[in-house]
PDB file of C-alpha atoms and ligand atoms in Angstrom:
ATOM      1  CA  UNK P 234     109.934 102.557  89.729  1.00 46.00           C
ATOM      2  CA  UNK P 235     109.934  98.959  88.169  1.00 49.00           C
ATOM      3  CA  UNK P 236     106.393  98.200  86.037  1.00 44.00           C
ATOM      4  CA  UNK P 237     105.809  95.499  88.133  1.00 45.00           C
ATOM      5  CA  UNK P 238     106.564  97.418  91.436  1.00 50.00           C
ATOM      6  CA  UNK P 239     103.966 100.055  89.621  1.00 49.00           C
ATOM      7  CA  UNK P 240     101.326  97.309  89.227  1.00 43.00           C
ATOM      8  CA  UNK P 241     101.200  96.218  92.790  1.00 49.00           C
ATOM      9  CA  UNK P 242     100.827 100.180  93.848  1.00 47.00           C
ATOM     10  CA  UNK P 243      97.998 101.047  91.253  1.00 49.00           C
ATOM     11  CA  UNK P 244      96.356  97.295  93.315  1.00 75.00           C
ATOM     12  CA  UNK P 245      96.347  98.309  96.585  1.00 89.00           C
ATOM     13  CA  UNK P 246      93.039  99.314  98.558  1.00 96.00           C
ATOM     14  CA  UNK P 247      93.687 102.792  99.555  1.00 96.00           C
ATOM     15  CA  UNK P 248      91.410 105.211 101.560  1.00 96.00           C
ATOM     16  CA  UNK P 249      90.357 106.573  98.328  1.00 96.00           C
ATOM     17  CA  UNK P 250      89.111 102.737  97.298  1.00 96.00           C
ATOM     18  CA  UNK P 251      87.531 102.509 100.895  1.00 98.00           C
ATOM     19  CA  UNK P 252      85.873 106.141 100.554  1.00 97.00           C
ATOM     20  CA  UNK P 253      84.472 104.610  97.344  1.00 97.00           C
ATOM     21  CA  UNK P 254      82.539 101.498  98.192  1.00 97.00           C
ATOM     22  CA  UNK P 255      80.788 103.811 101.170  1.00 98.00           C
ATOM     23  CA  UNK P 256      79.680 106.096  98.810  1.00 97.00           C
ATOM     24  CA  UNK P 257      78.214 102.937  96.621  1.00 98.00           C
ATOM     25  CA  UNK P 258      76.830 101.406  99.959  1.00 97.00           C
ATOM     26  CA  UNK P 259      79.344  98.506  99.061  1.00 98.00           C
ATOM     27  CA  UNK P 260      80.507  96.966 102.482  1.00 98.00           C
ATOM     28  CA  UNK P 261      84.024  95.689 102.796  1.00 98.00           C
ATOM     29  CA  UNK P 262      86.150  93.544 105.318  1.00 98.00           C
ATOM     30  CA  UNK P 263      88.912  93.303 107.656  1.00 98.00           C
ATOM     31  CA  UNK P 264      91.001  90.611 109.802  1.00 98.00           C
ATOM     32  CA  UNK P 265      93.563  91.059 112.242  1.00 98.00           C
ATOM     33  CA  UNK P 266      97.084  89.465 110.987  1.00 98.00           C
ATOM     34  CA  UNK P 267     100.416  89.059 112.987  1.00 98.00           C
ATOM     35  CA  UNK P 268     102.511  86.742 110.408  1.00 98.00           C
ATOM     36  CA  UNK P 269     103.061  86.483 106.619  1.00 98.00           C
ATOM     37  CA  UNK P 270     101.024  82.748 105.786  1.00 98.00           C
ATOM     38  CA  UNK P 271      97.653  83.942 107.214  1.00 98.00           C
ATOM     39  CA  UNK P 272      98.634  87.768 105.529  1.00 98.00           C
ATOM     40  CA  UNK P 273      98.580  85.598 102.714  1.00 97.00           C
ATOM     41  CA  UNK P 274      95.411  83.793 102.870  1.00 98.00           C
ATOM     42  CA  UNK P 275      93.547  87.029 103.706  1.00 98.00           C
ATOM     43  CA  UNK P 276      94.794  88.553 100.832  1.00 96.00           C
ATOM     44  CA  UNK P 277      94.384  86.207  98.609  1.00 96.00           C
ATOM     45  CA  UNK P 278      90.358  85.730  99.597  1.00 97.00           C
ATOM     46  CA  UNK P 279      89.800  89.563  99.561  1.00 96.00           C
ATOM     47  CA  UNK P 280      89.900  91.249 102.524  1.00 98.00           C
ATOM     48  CA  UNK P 281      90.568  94.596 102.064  1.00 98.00           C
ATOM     49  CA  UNK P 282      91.895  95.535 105.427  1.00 98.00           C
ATOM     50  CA  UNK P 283      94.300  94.017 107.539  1.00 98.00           C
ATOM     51  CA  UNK P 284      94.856  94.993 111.067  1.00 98.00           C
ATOM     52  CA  UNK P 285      98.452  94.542 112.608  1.00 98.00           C
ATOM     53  CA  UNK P 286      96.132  94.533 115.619  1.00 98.00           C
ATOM     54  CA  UNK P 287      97.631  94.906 119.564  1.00 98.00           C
ATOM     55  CA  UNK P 288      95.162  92.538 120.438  1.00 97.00           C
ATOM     56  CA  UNK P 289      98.465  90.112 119.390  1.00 97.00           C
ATOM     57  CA  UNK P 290      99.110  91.006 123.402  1.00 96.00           C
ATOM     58  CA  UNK P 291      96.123  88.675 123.641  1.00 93.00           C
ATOM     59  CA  UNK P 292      95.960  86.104 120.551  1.00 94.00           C
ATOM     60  CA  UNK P 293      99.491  85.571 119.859  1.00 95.00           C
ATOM     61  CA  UNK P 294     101.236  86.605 123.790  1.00 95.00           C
ATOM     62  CA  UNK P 295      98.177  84.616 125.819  1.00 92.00           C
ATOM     63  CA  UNK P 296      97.867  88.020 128.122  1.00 93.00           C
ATOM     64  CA  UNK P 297      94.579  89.168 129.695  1.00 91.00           C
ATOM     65  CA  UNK P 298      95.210  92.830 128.115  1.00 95.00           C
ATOM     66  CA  UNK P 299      97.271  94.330 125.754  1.00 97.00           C
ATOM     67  CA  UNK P 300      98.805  96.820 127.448  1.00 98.00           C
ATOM     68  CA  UNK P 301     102.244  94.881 127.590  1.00 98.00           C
ATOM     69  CA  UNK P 302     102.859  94.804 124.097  1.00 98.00           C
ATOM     70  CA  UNK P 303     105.520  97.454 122.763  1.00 98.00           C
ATOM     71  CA  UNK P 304     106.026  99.590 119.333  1.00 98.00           C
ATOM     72  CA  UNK P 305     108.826  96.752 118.513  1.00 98.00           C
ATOM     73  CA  UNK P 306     106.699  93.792 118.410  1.00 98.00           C
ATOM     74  CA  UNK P 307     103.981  95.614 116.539  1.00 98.00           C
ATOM     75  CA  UNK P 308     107.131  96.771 113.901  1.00 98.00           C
ATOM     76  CA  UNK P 309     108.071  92.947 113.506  1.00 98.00           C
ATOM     77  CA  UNK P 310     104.667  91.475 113.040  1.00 98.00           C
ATOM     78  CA  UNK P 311     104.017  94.477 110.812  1.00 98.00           C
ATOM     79  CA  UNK P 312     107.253  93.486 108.923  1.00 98.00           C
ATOM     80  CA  UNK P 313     105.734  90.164 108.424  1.00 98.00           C
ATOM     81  CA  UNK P 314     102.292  91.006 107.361  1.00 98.00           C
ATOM     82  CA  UNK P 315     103.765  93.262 104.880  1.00 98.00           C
ATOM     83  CA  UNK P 316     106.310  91.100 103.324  1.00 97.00           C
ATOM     84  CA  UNK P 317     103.297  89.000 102.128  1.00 96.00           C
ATOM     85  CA  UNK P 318     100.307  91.061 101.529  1.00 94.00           C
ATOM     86  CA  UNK P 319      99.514  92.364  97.971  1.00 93.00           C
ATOM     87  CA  UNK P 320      96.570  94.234  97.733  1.00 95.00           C
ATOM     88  CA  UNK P 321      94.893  94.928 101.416  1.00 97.00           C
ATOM     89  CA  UNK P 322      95.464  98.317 103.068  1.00 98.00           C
ATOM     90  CA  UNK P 323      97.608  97.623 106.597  1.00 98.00           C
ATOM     91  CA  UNK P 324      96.428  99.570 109.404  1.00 98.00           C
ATOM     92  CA  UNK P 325      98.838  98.612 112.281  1.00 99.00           C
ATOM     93  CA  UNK P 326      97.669  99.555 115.829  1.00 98.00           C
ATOM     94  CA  UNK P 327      99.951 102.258 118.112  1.00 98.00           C
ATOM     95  CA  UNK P 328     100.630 100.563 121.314  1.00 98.00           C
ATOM     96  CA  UNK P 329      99.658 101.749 124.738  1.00 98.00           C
ATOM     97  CA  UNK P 330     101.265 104.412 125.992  1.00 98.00           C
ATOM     98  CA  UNK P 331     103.282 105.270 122.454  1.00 98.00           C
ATOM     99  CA  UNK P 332     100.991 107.920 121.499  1.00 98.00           C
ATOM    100  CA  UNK P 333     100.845 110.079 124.798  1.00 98.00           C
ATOM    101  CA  UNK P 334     101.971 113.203 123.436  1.00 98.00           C
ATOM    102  CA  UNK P 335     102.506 114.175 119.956  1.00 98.00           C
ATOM    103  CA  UNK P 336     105.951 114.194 119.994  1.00 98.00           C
ATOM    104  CA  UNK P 337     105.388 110.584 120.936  1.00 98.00           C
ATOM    105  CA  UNK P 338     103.375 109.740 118.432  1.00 98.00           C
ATOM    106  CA  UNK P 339     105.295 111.056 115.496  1.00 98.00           C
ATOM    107  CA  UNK P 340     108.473 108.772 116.676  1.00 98.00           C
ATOM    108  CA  UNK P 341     106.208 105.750 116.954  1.00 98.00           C
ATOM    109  CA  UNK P 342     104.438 105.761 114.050  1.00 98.00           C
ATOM    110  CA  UNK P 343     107.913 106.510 112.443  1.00 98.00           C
ATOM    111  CA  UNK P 344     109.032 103.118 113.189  1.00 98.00           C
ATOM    112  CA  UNK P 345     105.224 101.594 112.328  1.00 98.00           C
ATOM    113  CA  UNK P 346     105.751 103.077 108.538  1.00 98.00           C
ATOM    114  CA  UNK P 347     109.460 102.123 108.289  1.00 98.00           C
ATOM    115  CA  UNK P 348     107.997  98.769 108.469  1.00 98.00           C
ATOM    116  CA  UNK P 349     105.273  98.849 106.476  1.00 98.00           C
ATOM    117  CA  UNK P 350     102.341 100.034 107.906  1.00 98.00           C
ATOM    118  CA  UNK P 351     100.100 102.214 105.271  1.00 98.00           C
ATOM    119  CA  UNK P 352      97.944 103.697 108.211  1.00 98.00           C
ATOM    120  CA  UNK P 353      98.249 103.644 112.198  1.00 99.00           C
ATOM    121  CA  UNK P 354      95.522 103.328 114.723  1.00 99.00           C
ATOM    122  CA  UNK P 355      94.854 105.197 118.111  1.00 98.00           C
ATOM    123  CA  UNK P 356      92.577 104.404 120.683  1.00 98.00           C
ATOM    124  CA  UNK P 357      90.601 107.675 122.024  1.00 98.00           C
ATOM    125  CA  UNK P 358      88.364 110.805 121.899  1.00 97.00           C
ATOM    126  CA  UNK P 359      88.695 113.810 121.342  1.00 97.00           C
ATOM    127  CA  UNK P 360      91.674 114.302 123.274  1.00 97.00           C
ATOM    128  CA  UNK P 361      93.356 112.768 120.479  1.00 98.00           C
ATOM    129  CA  UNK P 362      92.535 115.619 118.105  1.00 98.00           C
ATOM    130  CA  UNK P 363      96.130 117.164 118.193  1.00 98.00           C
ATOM    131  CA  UNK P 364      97.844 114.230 118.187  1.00 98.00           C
ATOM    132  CA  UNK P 365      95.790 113.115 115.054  1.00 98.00           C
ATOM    133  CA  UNK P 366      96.381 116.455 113.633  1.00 98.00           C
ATOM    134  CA  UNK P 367     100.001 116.601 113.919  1.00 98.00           C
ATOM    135  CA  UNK P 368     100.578 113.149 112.598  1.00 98.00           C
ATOM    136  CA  UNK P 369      98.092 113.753 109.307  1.00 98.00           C
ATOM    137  CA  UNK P 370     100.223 116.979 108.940  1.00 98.00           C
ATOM    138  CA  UNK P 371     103.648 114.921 108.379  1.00 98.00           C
ATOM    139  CA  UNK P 372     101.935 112.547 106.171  1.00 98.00           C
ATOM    140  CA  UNK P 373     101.209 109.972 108.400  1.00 98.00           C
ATOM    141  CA  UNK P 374      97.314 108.618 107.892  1.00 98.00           C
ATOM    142  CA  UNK P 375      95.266 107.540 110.474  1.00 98.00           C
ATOM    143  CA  UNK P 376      92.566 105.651 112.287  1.00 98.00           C
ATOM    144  CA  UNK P 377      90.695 106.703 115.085  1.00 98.00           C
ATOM    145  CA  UNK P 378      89.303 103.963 117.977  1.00 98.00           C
ATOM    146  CA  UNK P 379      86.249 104.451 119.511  1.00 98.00           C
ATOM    147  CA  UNK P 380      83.841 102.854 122.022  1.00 98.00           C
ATOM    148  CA  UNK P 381      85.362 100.286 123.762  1.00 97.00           C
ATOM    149  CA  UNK P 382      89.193 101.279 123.730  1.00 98.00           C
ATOM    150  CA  UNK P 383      90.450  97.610 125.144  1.00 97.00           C
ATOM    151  CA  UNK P 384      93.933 100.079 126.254  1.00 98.00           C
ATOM    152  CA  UNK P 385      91.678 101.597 128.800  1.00 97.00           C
ATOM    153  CA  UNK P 386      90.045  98.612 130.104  1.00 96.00           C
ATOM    154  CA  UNK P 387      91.552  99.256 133.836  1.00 95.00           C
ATOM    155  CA  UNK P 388      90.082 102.869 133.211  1.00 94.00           C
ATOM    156  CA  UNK P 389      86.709 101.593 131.859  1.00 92.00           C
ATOM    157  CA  UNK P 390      86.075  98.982 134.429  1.00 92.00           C
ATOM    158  CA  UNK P 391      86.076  95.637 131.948  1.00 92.00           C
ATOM    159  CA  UNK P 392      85.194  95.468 128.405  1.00 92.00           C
ATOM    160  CA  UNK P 393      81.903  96.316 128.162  1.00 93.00           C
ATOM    161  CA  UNK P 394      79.474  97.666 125.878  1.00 94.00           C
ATOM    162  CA  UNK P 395      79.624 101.544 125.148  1.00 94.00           C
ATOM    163  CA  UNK P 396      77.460 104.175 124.224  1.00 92.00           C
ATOM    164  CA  UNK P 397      74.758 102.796 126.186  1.00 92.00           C
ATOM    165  CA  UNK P 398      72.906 105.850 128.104  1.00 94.00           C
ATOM    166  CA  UNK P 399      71.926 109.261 125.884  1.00 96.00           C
ATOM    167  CA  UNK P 400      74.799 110.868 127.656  1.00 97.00           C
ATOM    168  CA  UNK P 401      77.488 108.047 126.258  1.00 96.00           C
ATOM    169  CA  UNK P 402      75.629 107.646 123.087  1.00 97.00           C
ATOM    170  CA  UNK P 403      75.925 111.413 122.336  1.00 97.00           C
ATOM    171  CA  UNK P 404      79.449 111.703 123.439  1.00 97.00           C
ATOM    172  CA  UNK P 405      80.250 109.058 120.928  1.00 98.00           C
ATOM    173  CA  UNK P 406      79.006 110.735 118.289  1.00 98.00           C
ATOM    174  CA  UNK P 407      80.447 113.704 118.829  1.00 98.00           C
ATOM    175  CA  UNK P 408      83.870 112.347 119.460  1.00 98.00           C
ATOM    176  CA  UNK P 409      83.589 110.830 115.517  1.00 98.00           C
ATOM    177  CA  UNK P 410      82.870 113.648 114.537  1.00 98.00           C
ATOM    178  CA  UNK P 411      85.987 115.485 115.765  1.00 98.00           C
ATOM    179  CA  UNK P 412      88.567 112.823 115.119  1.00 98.00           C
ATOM    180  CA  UNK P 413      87.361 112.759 111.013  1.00 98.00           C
ATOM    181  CA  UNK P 414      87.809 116.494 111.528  1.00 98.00           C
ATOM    182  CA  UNK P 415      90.723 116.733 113.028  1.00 98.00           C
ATOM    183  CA  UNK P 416      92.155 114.418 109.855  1.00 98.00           C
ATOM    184  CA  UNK P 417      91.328 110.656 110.810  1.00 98.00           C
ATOM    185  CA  UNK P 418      90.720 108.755 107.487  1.00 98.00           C
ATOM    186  CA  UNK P 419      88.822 105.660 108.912  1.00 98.00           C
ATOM    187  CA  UNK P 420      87.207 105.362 111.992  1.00 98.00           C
ATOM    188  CA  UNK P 421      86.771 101.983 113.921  1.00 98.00           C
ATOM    189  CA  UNK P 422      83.932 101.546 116.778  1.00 98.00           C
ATOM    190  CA  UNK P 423      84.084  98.837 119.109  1.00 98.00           C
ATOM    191  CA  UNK P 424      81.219  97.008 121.447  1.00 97.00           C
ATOM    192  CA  UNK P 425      78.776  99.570 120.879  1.00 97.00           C
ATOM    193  CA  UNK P 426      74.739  99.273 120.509  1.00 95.00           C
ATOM    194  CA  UNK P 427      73.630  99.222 116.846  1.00 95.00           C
ATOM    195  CA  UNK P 428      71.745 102.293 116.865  1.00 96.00           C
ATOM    196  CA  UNK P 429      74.878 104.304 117.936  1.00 97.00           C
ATOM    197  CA  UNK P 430      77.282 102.936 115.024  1.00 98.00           C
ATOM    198  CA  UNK P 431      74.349 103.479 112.673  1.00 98.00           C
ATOM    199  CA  UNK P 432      74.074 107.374 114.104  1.00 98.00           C
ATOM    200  CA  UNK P 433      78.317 107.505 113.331  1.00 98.00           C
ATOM    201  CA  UNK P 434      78.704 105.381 110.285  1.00 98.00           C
ATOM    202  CA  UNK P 435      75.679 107.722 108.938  1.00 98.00           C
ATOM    203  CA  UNK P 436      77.253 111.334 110.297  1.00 98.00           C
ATOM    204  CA  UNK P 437      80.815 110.399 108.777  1.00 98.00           C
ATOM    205  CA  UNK P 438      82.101 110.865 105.430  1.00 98.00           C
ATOM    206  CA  UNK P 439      85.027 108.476 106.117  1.00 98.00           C
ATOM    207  CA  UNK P 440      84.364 104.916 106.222  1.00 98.00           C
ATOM    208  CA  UNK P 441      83.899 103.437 109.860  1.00 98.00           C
ATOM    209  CA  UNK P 442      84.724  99.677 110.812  1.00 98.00           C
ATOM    210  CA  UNK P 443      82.462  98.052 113.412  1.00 98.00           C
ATOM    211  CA  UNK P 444      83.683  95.291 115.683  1.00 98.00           C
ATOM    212  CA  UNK P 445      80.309  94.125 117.878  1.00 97.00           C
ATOM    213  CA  UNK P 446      78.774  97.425 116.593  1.00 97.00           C
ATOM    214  CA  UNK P 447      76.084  95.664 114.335  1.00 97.00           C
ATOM    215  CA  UNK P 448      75.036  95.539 110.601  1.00 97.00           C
ATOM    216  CA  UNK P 449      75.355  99.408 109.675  1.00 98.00           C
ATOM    217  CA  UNK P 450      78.920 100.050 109.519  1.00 98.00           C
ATOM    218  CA  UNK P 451      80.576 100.771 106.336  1.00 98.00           C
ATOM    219  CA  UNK P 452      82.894  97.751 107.027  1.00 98.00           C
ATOM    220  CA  UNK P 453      83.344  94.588 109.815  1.00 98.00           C
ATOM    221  CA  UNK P 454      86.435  93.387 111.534  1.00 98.00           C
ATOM    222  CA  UNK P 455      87.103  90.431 113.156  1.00 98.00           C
ATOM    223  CA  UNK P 456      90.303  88.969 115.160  1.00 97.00           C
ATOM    224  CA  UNK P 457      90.872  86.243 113.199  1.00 97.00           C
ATOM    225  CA  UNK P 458      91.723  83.600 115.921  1.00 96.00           C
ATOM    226  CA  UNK P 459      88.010  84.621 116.634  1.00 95.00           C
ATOM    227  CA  UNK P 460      87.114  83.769 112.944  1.00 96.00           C
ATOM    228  CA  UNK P 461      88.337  80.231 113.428  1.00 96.00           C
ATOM    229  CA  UNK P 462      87.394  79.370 116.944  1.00 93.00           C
ATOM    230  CA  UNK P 463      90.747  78.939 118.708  1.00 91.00           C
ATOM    231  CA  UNK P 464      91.088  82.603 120.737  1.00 79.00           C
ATOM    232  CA  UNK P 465      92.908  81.046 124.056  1.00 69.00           C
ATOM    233  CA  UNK P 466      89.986  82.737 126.117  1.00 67.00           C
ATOM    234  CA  UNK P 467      86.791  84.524 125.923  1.00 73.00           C
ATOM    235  CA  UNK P 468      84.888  84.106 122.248  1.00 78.00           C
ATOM    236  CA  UNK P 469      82.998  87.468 122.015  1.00 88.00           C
ATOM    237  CA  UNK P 470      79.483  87.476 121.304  1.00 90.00           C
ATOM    238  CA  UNK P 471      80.036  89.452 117.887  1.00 93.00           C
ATOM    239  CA  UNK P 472      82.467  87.190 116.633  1.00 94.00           C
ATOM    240  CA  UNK P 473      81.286  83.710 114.810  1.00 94.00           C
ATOM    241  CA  UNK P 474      83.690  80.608 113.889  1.00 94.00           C
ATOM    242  CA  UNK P 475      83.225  80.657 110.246  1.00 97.00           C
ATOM    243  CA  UNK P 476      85.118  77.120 110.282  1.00 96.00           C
ATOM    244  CA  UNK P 477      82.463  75.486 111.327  1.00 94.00           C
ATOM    245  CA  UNK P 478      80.199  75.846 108.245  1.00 93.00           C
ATOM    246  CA  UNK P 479      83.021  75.946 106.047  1.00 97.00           C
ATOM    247  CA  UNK P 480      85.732  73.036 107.096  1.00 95.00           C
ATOM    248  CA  UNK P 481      88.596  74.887 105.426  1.00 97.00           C
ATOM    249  CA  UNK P 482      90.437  78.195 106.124  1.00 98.00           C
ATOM    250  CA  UNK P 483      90.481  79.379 102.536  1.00 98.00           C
ATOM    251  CA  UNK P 484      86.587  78.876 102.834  1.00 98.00           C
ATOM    252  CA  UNK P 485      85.935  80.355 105.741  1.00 98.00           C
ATOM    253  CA  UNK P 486      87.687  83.567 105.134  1.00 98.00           C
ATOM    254  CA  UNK P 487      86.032  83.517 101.431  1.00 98.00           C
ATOM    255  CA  UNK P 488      82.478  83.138 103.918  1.00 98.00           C
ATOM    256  CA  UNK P 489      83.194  85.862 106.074  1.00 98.00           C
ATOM    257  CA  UNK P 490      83.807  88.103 103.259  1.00 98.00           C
ATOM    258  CA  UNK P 491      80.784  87.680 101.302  1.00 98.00           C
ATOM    259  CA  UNK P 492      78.408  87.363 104.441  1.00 98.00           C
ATOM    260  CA  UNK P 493      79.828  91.109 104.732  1.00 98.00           C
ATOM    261  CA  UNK P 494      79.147  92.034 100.910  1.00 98.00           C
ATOM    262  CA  UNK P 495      76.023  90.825 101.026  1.00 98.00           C
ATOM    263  CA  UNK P 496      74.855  91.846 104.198  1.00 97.00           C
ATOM    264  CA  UNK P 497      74.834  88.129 106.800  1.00 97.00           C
ATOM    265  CA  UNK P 498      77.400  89.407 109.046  1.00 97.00           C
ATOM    266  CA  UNK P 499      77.231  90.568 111.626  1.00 97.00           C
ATOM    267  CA  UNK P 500      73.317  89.295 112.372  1.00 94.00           C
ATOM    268  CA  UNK P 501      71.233  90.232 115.147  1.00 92.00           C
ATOM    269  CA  UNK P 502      72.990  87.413 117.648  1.00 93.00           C
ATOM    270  CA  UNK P 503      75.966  89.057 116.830  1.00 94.00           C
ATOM    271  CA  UNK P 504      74.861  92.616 117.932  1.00 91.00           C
ATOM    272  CA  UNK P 505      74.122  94.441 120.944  1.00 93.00           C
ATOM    273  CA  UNK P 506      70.867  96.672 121.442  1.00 89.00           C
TER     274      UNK P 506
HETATM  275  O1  KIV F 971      93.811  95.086 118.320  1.00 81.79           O
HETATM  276  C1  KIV F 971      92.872  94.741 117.609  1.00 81.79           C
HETATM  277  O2  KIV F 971      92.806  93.617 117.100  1.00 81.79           O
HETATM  278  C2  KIV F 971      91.804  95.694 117.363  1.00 81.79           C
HETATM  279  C3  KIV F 971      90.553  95.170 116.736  1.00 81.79           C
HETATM  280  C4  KIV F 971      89.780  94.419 117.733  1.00 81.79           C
HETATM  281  C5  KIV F 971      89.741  96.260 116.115  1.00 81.79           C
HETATM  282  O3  KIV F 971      91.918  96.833 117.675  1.00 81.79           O
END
């Protein structure tokens, strides 16, 4: 290996760097990408994580789910976001239905790593377990997706907010729990009331991302047509357009990454009880 090929490696967020800045109670970020330029940007302002996210089905496609979108699209925008991304760890999601069985998954996430994903992401409980075990076993890391899975919305009845009856709440939890055992090496919890991502983020060892899942979370994604205001349809309540204070992209990324750090986002408008 080339020094300078060795340089980029020794840059890279890893788990290990993630693990880390939990254990210091330093928070971190994370955008969605699809294409090199914005890979760029992100990069370049600090964001540790970026999410080759299926919610491209939505952003990037203009569908009302993203159950349509397939493991080649998410190879070629992963090919993209890789080609131009130094130092953030790439998570790239596992598209419906490509993670059914094990068998499944280990094909699929085959093609995800051939084009540069670092780390796939499932959508599930503890069903998953296997699956999760199987792929961690052929050195394949992963994220588990909890809360609001948007794959199951027909299943779920809408997006809505999880976790929000003692039942659900406690189901949650104990789903986290046996995903990080079963091998998952980040964990991120979608739409969920504050106290139950608190309860997770505080049970886990591995660092979990909240996305409308309050302040507590080890770490904060966003999509990042949500970031600048221009998602086609519905703006979340957890999200904020950061271009508005900011006037700039550069600036507004560089925002949402130190209101993270330091603790501004997500605030209480941005979180559900
Ligand atoms: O697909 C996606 O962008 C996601 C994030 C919302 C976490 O899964």
């Amino acid at each position: 290996m080339s020094k300078v090929n060795e340089a980029a490696l020794r840059k890279r967020i890893s788990t290990a760097s993630l693990l880390k800045m939990k254990e210091k109670g330093e928070k971190f970020s994370s955008l969605t990408a699809y294409d090199a330029s914005f890979a760029k940007l992100f990069d370049e302002q600090g964001v540790q994580v970026l999410l080759v996210g299926d919610s491209l089905g939505n952003v990037i496609q203009g569908k009302d789910d993203t159950l349509g979108v397939t493991i080649e699209e998410l190879a070629y925008h992963t090919r993209c976001v890789r080609a131009a991304s130094q130092s953030a760890l790439l998570v790239t999601d596992m598209p419906f239905m490509s993670y059914a069985t094990p068998q499944q998954a280990c094909e699929n996430a085959a093609t995800l790593m051939r084009a540069g994903a670092q780390m796939v992401k499932l959508e599930g409980g503890e069903w998953l377990c296997d699956t999760i075990k199987t792929l961690v076993e052929r050195s394949v890391p992963v994220c588990a997706h909890i809360g609001l899975m948007p794959q199951s919305v027909h299943l779920m009845g809408g997006y809505k907010v999880q976790g929000k009856t003692v039942e659900d709440a406690e189901r949650i939890l104990r789903e986290a729990k046996a995903l990080e055992a079963a091998g998952a090496q980040l964990l991120v919890i979608e739409c969920v009331s504050q106290k139950v991502a608190k309860a997770v983020t505080q049970a886990l060892r591995i660092p979990v991302i909240g996305i409308g899942a309050g302040p507590d979370t080890d770490g904060q994604v966003l999509v990042m047509h949500d970031l600048f205001g221009i998602s086609a349809g519905h703006i979340p309540k957890f999200s904020k357009n950061f271009l508005i204070e900011t006037g700039d992209m550069q600036s507004a990324v560089s925002r949402f990454v130190t209101d993270v750090a330091e603790g501004r986002f997500p605030a209480a408008e941005h979180s559900f009880d």
